[in-house]
mmCIF file of C-alpha atoms in Angstrom:
data_model
loop_
_atom_site.group_PDB
_atom_site.id
_atom_site.type_symbol
_atom_site.label_atom_id
_atom_site.label_comp_id
_atom_site.label_asym_id
_atom_site.label_seq_id
_atom_site.Cartn_x
_atom_site.Cartn_y
_atom_site.Cartn_z
ATOM 1 C CA MET P 30 -125.740 82.403 97.842
ATOM 2 C CA SER P 31 -126.822 78.766 97.410
ATOM 3 C CA ASP P 32 -125.071 76.278 95.130
ATOM 4 C CA LEU P 33 -128.138 76.324 92.865
ATOM 5 C CA SER P 34 -128.003 80.104 92.625
ATOM 6 C CA LEU P 35 -124.314 79.894 91.740
ATOM 7 C CA LEU P 36 -125.109 77.287 89.105
ATOM 8 C CA ARG P 37 -127.806 79.534 87.604
ATOM 9 C CA LEU P 38 -125.505 82.554 87.737
ATOM 10 C CA ALA P 39 -122.688 80.641 86.055
ATOM 11 C CA VAL P 40 -124.982 79.514 83.274
ATOM 12 C CA ALA P 41 -126.495 82.982 82.766
ATOM 13 C CA THR P 42 -123.168 84.829 82.800
ATOM 14 C CA ALA P 43 -121.424 82.335 80.536
ATOM 15 C CA PHE P 44 -124.393 82.362 78.193
ATOM 16 C CA ALA P 45 -124.341 86.143 77.945
ATOM 17 C CA ALA P 46 -120.643 86.147 77.065
ATOM 18 C CA ILE P 47 -120.988 83.783 74.106
ATOM 19 C CA VAL P 48 -122.740 84.406 70.801
ATOM 20 C CA LEU P 49 -125.180 81.539 70.208
ATOM 21 C CA VAL P 50 -126.995 80.459 67.119
ATOM 22 C CA THR P 51 -130.727 81.114 67.188
ATOM 23 C CA ALA P 52 -132.623 78.428 69.080
ATOM 24 C CA GLY P 53 -134.179 75.890 66.760
ATOM 25 C CA THR P 54 -132.144 76.951 63.720
ATOM 26 C CA VAL P 55 -131.568 74.180 61.199
ATOM 27 C CA HIS P 56 -127.964 74.259 59.962
ATOM 28 C CA ALA P 57 -127.931 74.054 56.184
ATOM 29 C CA ALA P 58 -124.152 74.504 55.991
ATOM 30 C CA PRO P 59 -121.764 71.669 56.928
ATOM 31 C CA LYS P 60 -121.689 71.180 60.663
ATOM 32 C CA LYS P 61 -118.877 72.939 62.480
ATOM 33 C CA THR P 62 -116.524 70.603 64.321
ATOM 34 C CA LEU P 63 -113.499 70.879 66.546
ATOM 35 C CA GLN P 64 -110.268 71.865 64.845
ATOM 36 C CA ALA P 65 -107.508 69.286 64.458
ATOM 37 C CA PHE P 66 -103.831 70.075 64.698
ATOM 38 C CA ALA P 67 -102.290 70.469 61.247
ATOM 39 C CA SER P 68 -99.091 68.544 61.912
ATOM 40 C CA GLU P 69 -96.909 66.892 64.517
ATOM 41 C CA GLN P 70 -94.664 69.930 64.353
ATOM 42 C CA GLU P 71 -97.533 72.165 65.463
ATOM 43 C CA ILE P 72 -98.060 70.030 68.583
ATOM 44 C CA SER P 73 -94.326 69.873 69.284
ATOM 45 C CA ASP P 74 -94.099 73.662 68.964
ATOM 46 C CA LEU P 75 -96.979 74.055 71.453
ATOM 47 C CA PHE P 76 -95.200 71.935 74.046
ATOM 48 C CA LYS P 77 -91.926 73.754 73.466
ATOM 49 C CA ARG P 78 -93.718 77.068 74.019
ATOM 50 C CA TRP P 79 -95.245 75.748 77.248
ATOM 51 C CA THR P 80 -91.789 74.629 78.384
ATOM 52 C CA GLU P 81 -90.285 78.059 77.720
ATOM 53 C CA GLU P 82 -93.207 79.786 79.450
ATOM 54 C CA ALA P 83 -92.737 77.540 82.487
ATOM 55 C CA LYS P 84 -89.052 78.447 82.677
ATOM 56 C CA LEU P 85 -89.904 82.153 82.475
ATOM 57 C CA ARG P 86 -92.625 81.790 85.112
ATOM 58 C CA ARG P 87 -90.260 80.044 87.519
ATOM 59 C CA GLU P 88 -87.658 82.738 86.974
ATOM 60 C CA VAL P 89 -90.201 85.517 87.671
ATOM 61 C CA GLU P 90 -91.348 83.723 90.832
ATOM 62 C CA ARG P 91 -87.742 83.243 91.947
ATOM 63 C CA ARG P 92 -86.937 86.921 91.547
ATOM 64 C CA ALA P 93 -90.151 88.102 93.211
ATOM 65 C CA ALA P 94 -89.684 85.910 96.283
ATOM 66 C CA PRO P 95 -86.233 84.457 96.966
ATOM 67 C CA ALA P 96 -86.573 80.811 97.850
ATOM 68 C CA SER P 97 -86.455 79.677 101.434
ATOM 69 C CA PRO P 98 -86.452 76.118 102.775
ATOM 70 C CA GLU P 99 -90.185 76.449 103.283
ATOM 71 C CA THR P 100 -91.040 77.816 99.823
ATOM 72 C CA ALA P 101 -88.371 76.323 97.532
ATOM 73 C CA GLY P 102 -89.973 74.511 94.622
ATOM 74 C CA MET P 103 -93.490 75.439 95.690
ATOM 75 C CA GLY P 104 -94.336 76.961 92.297
ATOM 76 C CA ALA P 105 -93.328 73.813 90.444
ATOM 77 C CA LEU P 106 -95.208 71.673 92.951
ATOM 78 C CA MET P 107 -98.387 73.699 92.482
ATOM 79 C CA SER P 108 -98.038 73.467 88.714
ATOM 80 C CA ALA P 109 -97.726 69.695 88.839
ATOM 81 C CA ALA P 110 -100.497 69.177 91.399
ATOM 82 C CA PRO P 111 -103.459 68.721 89.018
ATOM 83 C CA ALA P 112 -101.625 66.108 86.957
ATOM 84 C CA ALA P 113 -100.402 64.244 90.033
ATOM 85 C CA LYS P 114 -103.878 64.256 91.537
ATOM 86 C CA SER P 115 -105.351 62.893 88.343
ATOM 87 C CA MET P 116 -102.732 60.179 87.987
ATOM 88 C CA ALA P 117 -103.235 59.076 91.583
ATOM 89 C CA ALA P 118 -106.885 59.128 91.277
ATOM 90 C CA GLU P 119 -108.380 58.609 87.079
ATOM 91 C CA ALA P 120 -124.532 42.710 72.686
ATOM 92 C CA ALA P 121 -125.344 39.688 71.835
ATOM 93 C CA ALA P 122 -128.976 38.573 72.186
ATOM 94 C CA ASP P 123 -128.039 36.092 74.921
ATOM 95 C CA SER P 124 -126.006 38.632 76.868
ATOM 96 C CA ILE P 125 -126.446 38.490 80.629
ATOM 97 C CA THR P 126 -124.779 41.865 81.178
ATOM 98 C CA ASN P 127 -127.060 44.609 82.491
ATOM 99 C CA VAL P 128 -125.973 47.180 79.908
ATOM 100 C CA GLN P 129 -126.703 50.889 80.142
ATOM 101 C CA HIS P 130 -127.281 51.480 76.430
ATOM 102 C CA ALA P 131 -128.884 48.908 74.111
ATOM 103 C CA GLY P 132 -126.365 47.389 71.699
ATOM 104 C CA VAL P 133 -123.352 48.583 73.709
ATOM 105 C CA ASP P 134 -121.928 45.724 75.751
ATOM 106 C CA GLU P 135 -119.849 46.657 78.778
ATOM 107 C CA GLY P 136 -116.799 45.045 80.261
ATOM 108 C CA GLY P 137 -117.549 42.650 83.095
ATOM 109 C CA ILE P 138 -116.273 39.585 84.942
ATOM 110 C CA VAL P 139 -119.039 37.115 83.945
ATOM 111 C CA LYS P 140 -120.248 36.651 80.358
ATOM 112 C CA ARG P 141 -122.244 34.008 78.497
ATOM 113 C CA HIS P 142 -121.137 32.141 75.382
ATOM 114 C CA GLY P 143 -123.781 29.749 74.158
ATOM 115 C CA GLU P 144 -124.196 27.040 76.785
ATOM 116 C CA HIS P 145 -121.240 28.244 78.849
ATOM 117 C CA LEU P 146 -120.493 30.907 81.424
ATOM 118 C CA VAL P 147 -117.104 32.579 81.095
ATOM 119 C CA ILE P 148 -115.728 33.882 84.394
ATOM 120 C CA LEU P 149 -112.769 36.183 84.992
ATOM 121 C CA ARG P 150 -111.471 35.672 88.507
ATOM 122 C CA ARG P 151 -108.137 36.660 90.072
ATOM 123 C CA GLY P 152 -106.207 36.705 86.813
ATOM 124 C CA ARG P 153 -107.672 33.465 85.428
ATOM 125 C CA LEU P 154 -110.418 32.553 82.958
ATOM 126 C CA PHE P 155 -112.879 29.750 83.726
ATOM 127 C CA THR P 156 -115.628 28.244 81.577
ATOM 128 C CA VAL P 157 -118.586 26.432 83.103
ATOM 129 C CA LYS P 158 -121.244 24.490 81.182
ATOM 130 C CA ILE P 159 -124.790 25.389 82.181
ATOM 131 C CA GLY P 160 -127.960 23.419 81.627
ATOM 132 C CA GLY P 161 -130.543 21.507 83.597
ATOM 133 C CA ASN P 162 -129.721 21.807 87.279
ATOM 134 C CA GLU P 163 -125.964 21.377 86.956
ATOM 135 C CA LEU P 164 -122.848 23.498 86.552
ATOM 136 C CA ALA P 165 -119.927 21.586 85.040
ATOM 137 C CA PRO P 166 -116.409 23.092 84.863
ATOM 138 C CA VAL P 167 -114.895 22.799 81.380
ATOM 139 C CA SER P 168 -111.717 24.823 80.908
ATOM 140 C CA VAL P 169 -109.313 27.168 82.698
ATOM 141 C CA ALA P 170 -106.511 29.456 81.486
ATOM 142 C CA ASP P 171 -104.386 32.308 82.771
ATOM 143 C CA ALA P 172 -105.927 35.621 81.733
ATOM 144 C CA TYR P 173 -102.592 36.748 80.299
ATOM 145 C CA GLY P 174 -100.318 35.344 77.620
ATOM 146 C CA SER P 175 -97.700 32.659 77.918
ATOM 147 C CA GLY P 176 -94.455 34.172 79.134
ATOM 148 C CA ILE P 177 -96.059 37.361 80.464
ATOM 149 C CA GLU P 178 -95.201 38.230 84.057
ATOM 150 C CA PRO P 179 -98.559 39.219 85.651
ATOM 151 C CA GLY P 180 -96.985 41.121 88.540
ATOM 152 C CA GLY P 181 -97.962 44.789 88.520
ATOM 153 C CA ALA P 182 -101.014 44.131 86.336
ATOM 154 C CA TRP P 183 -104.763 44.067 87.020
ATOM 155 C CA TYR P 184 -107.152 42.017 84.870
ATOM 156 C CA ASP P 185 -110.717 43.028 85.630
ATOM 157 C CA GLU P 186 -112.737 43.456 82.422
ATOM 158 C CA MET P 187 -113.855 40.950 79.789
ATOM 159 C CA LEU P 188 -115.883 41.089 76.572
ATOM 160 C CA ILE P 189 -116.888 38.402 74.045
ATOM 161 C CA SER P 190 -117.325 38.897 70.280
ATOM 162 C CA GLY P 191 -118.277 35.721 68.437
ATOM 163 C CA ASN P 192 -115.725 33.128 69.538
ATOM 164 C CA THR P 193 -113.186 35.738 70.671
ATOM 165 C CA ILE P 194 -112.754 36.670 74.344
ATOM 166 C CA ALA P 195 -110.994 39.979 75.069
ATOM 167 C CA VAL P 196 -109.551 40.285 78.580
ATOM 168 C CA ILE P 197 -108.812 43.899 79.490
ATOM 169 C CA GLY P 198 -106.256 44.807 82.113
ATOM 170 C CA TYR P 199 -103.870 47.543 83.109
ATOM 171 C CA SER P 200 -100.162 46.855 83.436
ATOM 172 C CA TYR P 201 -98.012 49.218 85.456
ATOM 173 C CA ALA P 202 -94.961 47.214 84.407
ATOM 174 C CA ARG P 203 -95.694 47.448 80.676
ATOM 175 C CA GLY P 204 -97.076 50.977 80.653
ATOM 176 C CA GLY P 205 -100.694 50.812 79.649
ATOM 177 C CA THR P 206 -103.869 48.977 78.770
ATOM 178 C CA GLU P 207 -103.331 45.260 78.131
ATOM 179 C CA VAL P 208 -105.688 43.323 75.832
ATOM 180 C CA GLY P 209 -105.447 39.529 75.866
ATOM 181 C CA LEU P 210 -107.320 37.650 73.146
ATOM 182 C CA PHE P 211 -108.550 34.070 73.611
ATOM 183 C CA GLU P 212 -110.556 31.749 71.394
ATOM 184 C CA ILE P 213 -113.463 29.856 72.946
ATOM 185 C CA SER P 214 -114.820 26.792 71.167
ATOM 186 C CA ASN P 215 -118.465 25.758 71.097
ATOM 187 C CA SER P 216 -117.507 23.093 73.647
ATOM 188 C CA GLY P 217 -116.230 25.789 76.022
ATOM 189 C CA HIS P 218 -112.482 25.150 75.684
ATOM 190 C CA LEU P 219 -110.065 28.087 75.767
ATOM 191 C CA ARG P 220 -107.032 28.821 73.582
ATOM 192 C CA TYR P 221 -104.735 31.840 73.958
ATOM 193 C CA GLN P 222 -104.227 33.906 70.785
ATOM 194 C CA ALA P 223 -102.308 37.128 71.412
ATOM 195 C CA THR P 224 -101.725 40.085 73.727
ATOM 196 C CA TYR P 225 -101.637 43.763 72.732
ATOM 197 C CA HIS P 226 -100.740 46.936 74.617
ATOM 198 C CA LEU P 227 -102.240 50.418 74.341
ATOM 199 C CA ARG P 228 -100.119 53.170 75.841
ATOM 200 C CA SER P 229 -102.242 55.008 78.429
ATOM 201 C CA ASN P 230 -102.423 56.349 81.968
ATOM 202 C CA ASP P 231 -104.083 54.439 84.778
ATOM 203 C CA TYR P 232 -107.685 55.410 83.975
ATOM 204 C CA TYR P 233 -109.543 53.208 86.425
ATOM 205 C CA SER P 234 -112.769 54.352 87.999
ATOM 206 C CA SER P 235 -114.723 53.061 90.974
ATOM 207 C CA ARG P 236 -117.922 53.443 88.897
ATOM 208 C CA ASN P 237 -117.135 52.841 85.234
ATOM 209 C CA TYR P 238 -115.525 50.210 83.032
ATOM 210 C CA ALA P 239 -113.030 51.440 80.423
ATOM 211 C CA SER P 240 -114.103 49.119 77.591
ATOM 212 C CA ARG P 241 -117.211 48.615 75.474
ATOM 213 C CA LEU P 242 -118.112 46.284 72.599
ATOM 214 C CA ILE P 243 -120.308 47.377 69.678
ATOM 215 C CA GLY P 244 -120.643 44.543 67.197
ATOM 216 C CA THR P 245 -117.053 43.487 66.526
ATOM 217 C CA LYS P 246 -115.581 46.850 67.530
ATOM 218 C CA LEU P 247 -113.739 47.038 70.849
ATOM 219 C CA VAL P 248 -113.974 50.600 72.195
ATOM 220 C CA PHE P 249 -111.735 52.162 74.871
ATOM 221 C CA TYR P 250 -111.753 55.537 76.550
ATOM 222 C CA THR P 251 -108.318 56.285 78.015
ATOM 223 C CA PRO P 252 -107.506 59.763 79.363
ATOM 224 C CA LEU P 253 -103.814 60.563 79.202
ATOM 225 C CA VAL P 254 -102.611 63.269 81.587
ATOM 226 C CA LEU P 255 -99.857 65.137 79.751
ATOM 227 C CA ASN P 256 -96.689 66.659 81.049
ATOM 228 C CA PRO P 257 -96.966 70.004 79.239
ATOM 229 C CA PHE P 258 -93.376 70.870 80.131
ATOM 230 C CA ALA P 259 -91.836 67.750 78.583
ATOM 231 C CA GLY P 260 -90.726 69.533 75.411
ATOM 232 C CA ASP P 261 -91.473 66.684 73.003
ATOM 233 C CA PRO P 262 -94.721 64.897 73.943
ATOM 234 C CA TRP P 263 -94.737 62.078 71.386
ATOM 235 C CA GLY P 264 -93.128 59.526 73.669
ATOM 236 C CA SER P 265 -96.319 59.443 75.761
ATOM 237 C CA PHE P 266 -99.017 59.843 73.103
ATOM 238 C CA PRO P 267 -101.397 56.956 72.271
ATOM 239 C CA ALA P 268 -99.620 54.008 70.663
ATOM 240 C CA PHE P 269 -100.184 50.299 70.072
ATOM 241 C CA ARG P 270 -98.060 47.161 69.884
ATOM 242 C CA ARG P 271 -98.350 43.387 69.862
ATOM 243 C CA TRP P 272 -96.612 41.734 72.792
ATOM 244 C CA ARG P 273 -93.885 39.151 72.318
ATOM 245 C CA PRO P 274 -90.975 37.972 74.499
ATOM 246 C CA GLY P 275 -88.304 40.659 74.397
ATOM 247 C CA VAL P 276 -90.593 43.353 73.028
ATOM 248 C CA THR P 277 -89.314 46.916 73.475
ATOM 249 C CA ALA P 278 -90.917 50.326 73.911
ATOM 250 C CA ALA P 279 -89.615 51.246 70.449
ATOM 251 C CA GLU P 280 -92.125 48.808 68.932
ATOM 252 C CA PHE P 281 -95.111 50.941 69.954
ATOM 253 C CA LYS P 282 -96.846 52.210 66.803
ATOM 254 C CA PRO P 283 -98.527 55.659 67.075
ATOM 255 C CA ILE P 284 -102.283 55.433 66.482
ATOM 256 C CA ALA P 285 -103.287 59.083 67.000
ATOM 257 C CA PRO P 286 -101.658 61.267 64.331
ATOM 258 C CA ALA P 287 -101.775 65.024 64.734
ATOM 259 C CA THR P 288 -104.663 65.284 62.275
ATOM 260 C CA ARG P 289 -106.813 63.150 64.618
ATOM 261 C CA ILE P 290 -105.965 65.214 67.714
ATOM 262 C CA TYR P 291 -108.440 68.055 68.264
ATOM 263 C CA ARG P 292 -108.774 71.186 70.395
ATOM 264 C CA THR P 293 -111.429 73.759 71.197
ATOM 265 C CA ASP P 294 -111.326 77.536 71.253
ATOM 266 C CA GLU P 295 -110.774 77.376 75.026
ATOM 267 C CA PRO P 296 -107.169 78.341 75.858
ATOM 268 C CA LEU P 297 -105.311 75.496 77.556
ATOM 269 C CA ASP P 298 -103.545 76.424 80.772
ATOM 270 C CA PRO P 299 -100.719 73.933 81.377
ATOM 271 C CA HIS P 300 -100.481 75.074 85.009
ATOM 272 C CA GLN P 301 -104.056 73.869 85.571
ATOM 273 C CA GLY P 302 -103.441 70.504 83.905
ATOM 274 C CA VAL P 303 -103.909 69.204 80.363
ATOM 275 C CA ALA P 304 -105.221 65.797 79.311
ATOM 276 C CA LEU P 305 -105.533 63.965 76.035
ATOM 277 C CA HIS P 306 -109.022 62.402 76.058
ATOM 278 C CA THR P 307 -108.564 59.420 73.756
ATOM 279 C CA VAL P 308 -111.151 57.123 72.182
ATOM 280 C CA THR P 309 -109.624 54.007 70.604
ATOM 281 C CA VAL P 310 -111.538 51.600 68.365
ATOM 282 C CA CYS P 311 -110.066 48.150 67.674
ATOM 283 C CA ASP P 312 -111.411 45.682 65.103
ATOM 284 C CA LEU P 313 -111.663 42.127 66.469
ATOM 285 C CA VAL P 314 -112.564 40.597 63.100
ATOM 286 C CA ARG P 315 -109.126 40.986 61.551
ATOM 287 C CA PRO P 316 -106.532 38.243 62.181
ATOM 288 C CA GLU P 317 -104.170 40.907 63.529
ATOM 289 C CA MET P 318 -105.999 43.333 65.820
ATOM 290 C CA ASP P 319 -105.862 46.859 64.448
ATOM 291 C CA CYS P 320 -106.649 50.057 66.384
ATOM 292 C CA GLU P 321 -107.168 53.745 65.619
ATOM 293 C CA SER P 322 -107.542 56.639 68.046
ATOM 294 C CA THR P 323 -109.235 60.030 68.060
ATOM 295 C CA ALA P 324 -108.294 62.439 70.844
ATOM 296 C CA VAL P 325 -109.293 65.826 72.220
ATOM 297 C CA MET P 326 -106.862 67.957 74.199
ATOM 298 C CA GLY P 327 -108.638 69.531 77.168
ATOM 299 C CA ALA P 328 -109.040 69.831 80.917
ATOM 300 C CA PRO P 329 -108.183 66.759 83.034
ATOM 301 C CA GLY P 330 -111.424 66.117 84.961
ATOM 302 C CA ARG P 331 -113.698 63.666 83.190
ATOM 303 C CA VAL P 332 -116.800 61.481 82.996
ATOM 304 C CA PHE P 333 -117.490 59.391 79.899
ATOM 305 C CA TYR P 334 -120.514 57.666 78.392
ATOM 306 C CA VAL P 335 -120.806 55.468 75.295
ATOM 307 C CA SER P 336 -123.885 55.404 73.046
ATOM 308 C CA GLY P 337 -124.288 53.310 69.914
ATOM 309 C CA SER P 338 -122.545 55.896 67.726
ATOM 310 C CA SER P 339 -120.447 58.186 69.935
ATOM 311 C CA VAL P 340 -118.402 58.542 73.089
ATOM 312 C CA TYR P 341 -119.299 61.559 75.238
ATOM 313 C CA VAL P 342 -116.539 62.951 77.457
ATOM 314 C CA TRP P 343 -117.436 65.627 80.028
ATOM 315 C CA THR P 344 -114.405 67.596 81.203
ATOM 316 C CA THR P 345 -114.138 69.988 84.134
ATOM 317 C CA GLN P 346 -111.312 72.463 84.572
ATOM 318 C CA TRP P 347 -109.673 72.703 87.987
ATOM 319 C CA ARG P 348 -109.292 76.490 88.112
ATOM 320 C CA ARG P 349 -108.108 77.886 91.399
ATOM 321 C CA ASP P 350 -109.455 81.260 90.248
ATOM 322 C CA ARG P 351 -112.672 79.806 88.799
ATOM 323 C CA SER P 352 -115.444 82.400 88.708
ATOM 324 C CA ALA P 353 -119.077 82.366 87.702
ATOM 325 C CA SER P 354 -118.229 84.352 84.588
ATOM 326 C CA THR P 355 -116.189 81.503 83.077
ATOM 327 C CA PRO P 356 -117.723 78.230 81.850
ATOM 328 C CA SER P 357 -115.970 75.589 83.935
ATOM 329 C CA SER P 358 -116.823 72.496 81.917
ATOM 330 C CA ALA P 359 -117.460 71.167 78.431
ATOM 331 C CA VAL P 360 -118.811 67.991 76.871
ATOM 332 C CA PHE P 361 -117.150 66.459 73.802
ATOM 333 C CA ARG P 362 -118.972 64.182 71.378
ATOM 334 C CA ILE P 363 -116.456 61.849 69.699
ATOM 335 C CA PRO P 364 -118.037 59.763 66.890
ATOM 336 C CA LEU P 365 -117.029 56.103 66.671
ATOM 337 C CA ASP P 366 -116.764 56.270 62.872
ATOM 338 C CA GLY P 367 -113.600 58.383 63.099
ATOM 339 C CA SER P 368 -115.215 61.652 61.995
ATOM 340 C CA ALA P 369 -114.362 64.927 63.706
ATOM 341 C CA PRO P 370 -115.577 65.505 67.283
ATOM 342 C CA THR P 371 -117.913 68.293 68.310
ATOM 343 C CA ALA P 372 -118.350 70.034 71.655
ATOM 344 C CA LEU P 373 -120.567 72.214 73.837
ATOM 345 C CA LYS P 374 -119.704 74.469 76.765
ATOM 346 C CA THR P 375 -121.531 73.518 79.963
ATOM 347 C CA VAL P 376 -121.732 74.186 83.691
ATOM 348 C CA GLY P 377 -121.532 71.684 86.540
ATOM 349 C CA SER P 378 -120.522 68.050 86.254
ATOM 350 C CA PRO P 379 -122.188 64.626 86.010
ATOM 351 C CA ILE P 380 -121.664 62.140 88.825
ATOM 352 C CA ASP P 381 -120.769 59.197 86.597
ATOM 353 C CA GLN P 382 -121.780 57.534 83.315
ATOM 354 C CA PHE P 383 -125.273 56.795 84.625
ATOM 355 C CA SER P 384 -125.937 60.542 84.543
ATOM 356 C CA PHE P 385 -126.081 60.343 80.716
ATOM 357 C CA LEU P 386 -128.711 59.194 78.247
ATOM 358 C CA GLU P 387 -128.644 59.832 74.508
ATOM 359 C CA GLY P 388 -132.306 59.635 73.545
ATOM 360 C CA ASP P 389 -133.837 58.379 70.324
ATOM 361 C CA ASP P 390 -135.306 61.884 69.901
ATOM 362 C CA GLY P 391 -131.949 63.469 69.070
ATOM 363 C CA HIS P 392 -131.321 64.912 72.537
ATOM 364 C CA LEU P 393 -128.646 64.357 75.155
ATOM 365 C CA ASN P 394 -129.886 64.224 78.756
ATOM 366 C CA VAL P 395 -127.390 64.681 81.589
ATOM 367 C CA LEU P 396 -127.931 64.890 85.348
ATOM 368 C CA VAL P 397 -125.414 67.410 86.694
ATOM 369 C CA ARG P 398 -124.384 68.651 90.126
ATOM 370 C CA SER P 399 -122.950 72.058 90.866
ATOM 371 C CA ASP P 400 -119.908 70.428 92.492
ATOM 372 C CA GLY P 401 -119.452 67.082 90.757
ATOM 373 C CA ARG P 402 -115.923 65.723 90.610
ATOM 374 C CA GLY P 403 -116.035 63.275 87.699
ATOM 375 C CA ASP P 404 -115.675 59.506 87.863
ATOM 376 C CA GLY P 405 -111.947 59.043 88.373
ATOM 377 C CA MET P 406 -111.120 56.561 91.116
ATOM 378 C CA TRP P 407 -113.272 57.425 94.176
ATOM 379 C CA ALA P 408 -114.012 60.919 92.831
ATOM 380 C CA ALA P 409 -117.693 60.177 92.109
ATOM 381 C CA GLU P 410 -118.217 59.256 95.753
ATOM 382 C CA ARG P 411 -117.464 62.876 96.720
ATOM 383 C CA ASN P 412 -120.043 64.617 94.522
ATOM 384 C CA ALA P 413 -121.906 67.517 96.124
ATOM 385 C CA GLY P 414 -124.100 70.543 95.411
ATOM 386 C CA ASP P 415 -127.473 71.127 93.793
ATOM 387 C CA PHE P 416 -128.928 69.156 90.888
ATOM 388 C CA ALA P 417 -130.159 70.062 87.432
ATOM 389 C CA LEU P 418 -131.141 68.100 84.343
ATOM 390 C CA LEU P 419 -129.414 69.295 81.187
ATOM 391 C CA ARG P 420 -131.462 68.398 78.117
ATOM 392 C CA VAL P 421 -129.974 69.630 74.863
ATOM 393 C CA SER P 422 -130.393 68.852 71.175
ATOM 394 C CA LEU P 423 -127.469 67.103 69.496
ATOM 395 C CA GLU P 424 -127.710 69.842 66.847
ATOM 396 C CA ARG P 425 -126.234 72.213 69.431
ATOM 397 C CA PHE P 426 -122.868 70.453 69.308
ATOM 398 C CA SER P 427 -120.427 72.232 67.012
ATOM 399 C CA ASP P 428 -116.894 73.647 67.239
ATOM 400 C CA GLY P 429 -117.023 74.184 70.988
ATOM 401 C CA ARG P 430 -117.711 77.923 70.902
ATOM 402 C CA GLU P 431 -121.370 77.603 71.852
ATOM 403 C CA ALA P 432 -122.802 76.984 75.307
ATOM 404 C CA ALA P 433 -125.843 75.007 76.326
ATOM 405 C CA PRO P 434 -128.687 77.549 76.681
ATOM 406 C CA GLU P 435 -129.757 78.532 80.170
ATOM 407 C CA GLU P 436 -133.250 77.142 79.573
ATOM 408 C CA SER P 437 -131.700 73.713 78.870
ATOM 409 C CA TYR P 438 -131.046 73.300 82.608
ATOM 410 C CA LYS P 439 -134.024 72.232 84.727
ATOM 411 C CA PRO P 440 -133.399 72.533 88.510
ATOM 412 C CA LEU P 441 -134.190 69.351 90.424
ATOM 413 C CA PRO P 442 -134.883 68.667 94.126
ATOM 414 C CA ARG P 443 -131.810 68.058 96.211
ATOM 415 C CA PRO P 444 -131.920 64.694 98.043
ATOM 416 C CA ASN P 445 -131.020 64.308 101.670
ATOM 417 C CA GLY P 446 -127.574 63.093 102.610
ATOM 418 C CA HIS P 447 -124.253 63.690 100.960
ATOM 419 C CA ALA P 448 -122.898 61.806 97.916
ATOM 420 C CA VAL P 449 -125.560 59.919 95.985
ATOM 421 C CA GLN P 450 -125.606 56.682 94.024
ATOM 422 C CA ASN P 451 -126.802 57.490 90.524
ATOM 423 C CA ARG P 452 -128.831 54.941 88.544
#
């Protein structure tokens, strides 16, 4: 059976197993959304249950097959494999950035501020005056704060809001996303302001930047692969702090309370991997940068896309026993205004963010492949399988129990070659 036939079968079987609202129905009642956890205790209890279940599972495996040098620890290794794989992998009018969605500026290494180019290069910021036929260097600064040791950090994204430059990096030494703020004068001179840290996994992609700018709002998508057997998860959940010499991990301030962490009706299997898909919005207008997060707990595989009002996160479950009768993916719609996310069950996977387009007609369009792998580092380069265009009304998004109708998928010709570049 061809990949396209499998894709059609998966859609048809999943569709038949789920009760859908009538096509074209206008919802008069309040829109259904994903359900948030009620309290921190509820999340802690979930992780404790997973820990106890893991202990019981290991004990059953030990009794069923006494360990040998070749098989000792194999069950635990298999359980940890998805998380380890994921961790090794995951505008202004004068803007010169080639943005994907109008009004949503993307991180980059060259930006324009008035009569100056701002360039991020090898951990340093440069400003160059433009005009006539000349380029005149004006100012230079380290892309990190005074007293910060840049070893173990990568600085490779930059955004400008008004006279504020935000340099985005990832610090392995300091455990997360690093945001350095600089002031740029009208004459092009640079002045360091502050550095902040967001606790996150290494989320870097070979195709996609992690940051966006909408007006004065700095937007991040940071997937956090969870250790479901840790007992108490709160030491790794999204948090925020301002950097200073001598700062400690205890100064991280949680920014995703339990009531802003959501789940779907899909049962989470900790042995297949669990991730916290986190959208963080930071206000650059305030003197002290302030951030809030909304998160959805789901499968680890992901592709994300940012429109003017929402972040879309497409997740794909790595099920070793995946069958056509079980929807293998879902797309979450996380509003940027902090309201509750919605979701839709799907089949297949986009290649990268360029597979998405939220249209002005109230529809989401997504190019999917039957064997896409998401846009974690180098994953998008290994996409395979047949193509289809998913076109679905935004009214279909609700509490995650519904699936995109079979007729929403339009099969497309399969190009020659292997992995494709998607534009």
